[in-house]
Amino acid sequence: MESKSEPVPPRYEESKSAFPQNNEDAELGSDADSLQKGDVLSLESVDPVLNAKMHMVNNTIDEIGFTPYHGKLFILNGFGYAVDSLILLIQSIIAQQASYEFNPSWTKGLTAAVYVGMLVGALFWGLSADIIGRKFAFNFSLMVCSIFAIIAGASPNWIVLGLFACLSAFGGGGNLVLDTAVFLEYLPGKQQWLITMMAAWWGLGQLIAGLFAWAYLPNFSCSSVATCTYHNNKGWRYVWYSCGALVFVMSVLRITVIRLKETPKFLLGEGKDEEVVEVLTGIAAKYNRPCSLTVERLQACGLSGAERRASVSAHAVSKWSPREIWVHLAGLYATKRIGLSTTLIWFSWLLIGLAYPLYNVYLPLYLESRGAQTGDSSEYLTWRNYAIVNVCGIFGPVLAGIMCASRWFWGRRGTMIFGALITMVFFFAFTQVRTGAQNLGFNCAISFCLNIYYGTLYAYTPEVLPSAHRGTGNGIAIGFNRVMGIVSAIVATFANTATSVPIYICAALYIVMAIVAGAFPFEPYGRRSS
């Protein structure tokens, strides 16, 4: 890899005079003047050629502006958020009923299986996104998820159910790595706050899972191991069938409606300048928008194509060599600030990976125990409340998106600090719940506030990662999250998650998350992702 002190290529210096100086350019900021202040990692690049080209592509994306194509991406990429939370919550929703039927020796094994699938999926799809490209994973990950989700509903025993739940999670969990990256790499700088708001789809996925549970489990479930048979306990299977069919429809829509082309920033790292221009001019022409980028302007920055591959930090000399993995890992620590940022991001994902399952994955158990104390012990009310709580989770990222777009909230970092601390307050207060109304109200408040932090972290992570290594960094971050999900399944085996102890632990974890958020070295507000 090139050292940080390498001088800017001469042809880049010459290219400054070639930048247009019209009024439109003045609004966007000239390439030369804004290079050092417009992009998040502009001062951190170890590859001046790639940095200069990335800046020109960012200017072009800003020049084209927000189009209906971006609106489609917001919806179809949002499916990935919804599916991730959907698959994650299905296993917690149906685990008890499935265990009645199969009577397994380890009842938390299904949780572990799902998190293993999501861990492997995040790492596999994340790394492949940086090597093969974003398009392949975007088109096929949801399809993989849907097929195995449907098959899971027909499982004849506990082990087979765990296997297919794991394979479904492999597709769904890995898909999430790509949703933010694909949307971000097409998005104008002024609209990057939409990445945070897109996490509202996460709450929608939770809502769908809760509604399916509410519809099927009270009416098609047995009550104990002794009375349970295949015929009187089909509710959990119906949940899998319905969710799998919904995900299948989503996967078809992603392929047929958007017809995604490879993202321009990935193509730039590949040295495919001609294809970068082709993609962006195609969008501009379709929506009658201006586009001043040309192949000549890109090539004026330095070497391109196959000649440039050996000199840039995006890939190894051969991207199919084992060294390619090392290149992407090393790129996440190219400078001290990038390395610090990467480490703190991964640590944040590790913390939320423990806090979120302790609260949300095992929330049905806690709701059941609190319901017994407050008079809301019926299965119907339990799942009704579960659906209501998840509705509230939809609006947390919406508020987070508004906050991220405002200077009054200190950008992304301030939004995460606010979300973490306010969630902590409600966690501590929740232990004092004594009535059914309080139980429901505090759960709604926690779901809303928790998703302010979670949604912003989801968006912040790809925004501050280098484009060439974004999939790898994001995949590892979510991988840490999944590792702690596995740990939480082990903890739940030996601890009583129906007590208030997990609530206190979660509250303490959110205090740490707020401190880490304040220590992040980069703030994307007012800047563009690299």
Tab-separated table of N, CA, C and O in Angstrom, residues 160 173 251 258 282 406 426:
chain	number	residue	atom	x	y	z
A	160	VAL	N	-32.963	-29.751	12.429
A	160	VAL	CA	-33.235	-29.294	11.062
A	160	VAL	C	-33.758	-27.863	11.080
A	160	VAL	O	-33.390	-27.036	10.243
A	173	GLY	N	-28.889	-11.697	7.141
A	173	GLY	CA	-27.916	-10.912	7.883
A	173	GLY	C	-26.837	-10.329	6.994
A	173	GLY	O	-26.392	-9.190	7.196
A	251	SER	N	-37.518	-10.011	-2.563
A	251	SER	CA	-36.325	-10.317	-3.355
A	251	SER	C	-36.594	-10.187	-4.848
A	251	SER	O	-35.742	-9.713	-5.608
A	258	ILE	N	-35.537	-2.401	-9.503
A	258	ILE	CA	-34.397	-1.486	-9.471
A	258	ILE	C	-33.385	-1.777	-10.567
A	258	ILE	O	-32.758	-0.882	-11.118
A	282	GLY	N	-25.843	7.743	-17.286
A	282	GLY	CA	-27.099	7.048	-17.545
A	282	GLY	C	-28.206	7.536	-16.624
A	282	GLY	O	-29.338	7.768	-17.067
A	406	SER	N	-29.623	18.129	11.371
A	406	SER	CA	-29.658	19.434	12.026
A	406	SER	C	-28.364	19.694	12.783
A	406	SER	O	-27.859	18.819	13.487
A	426	PHE	N	-34.820	5.288	30.441
A	426	PHE	CA	-36.048	4.483	30.423
A	426	PHE	C	-35.797	3.058	30.895
A	426	PHE	O	-36.686	2.416	31.467
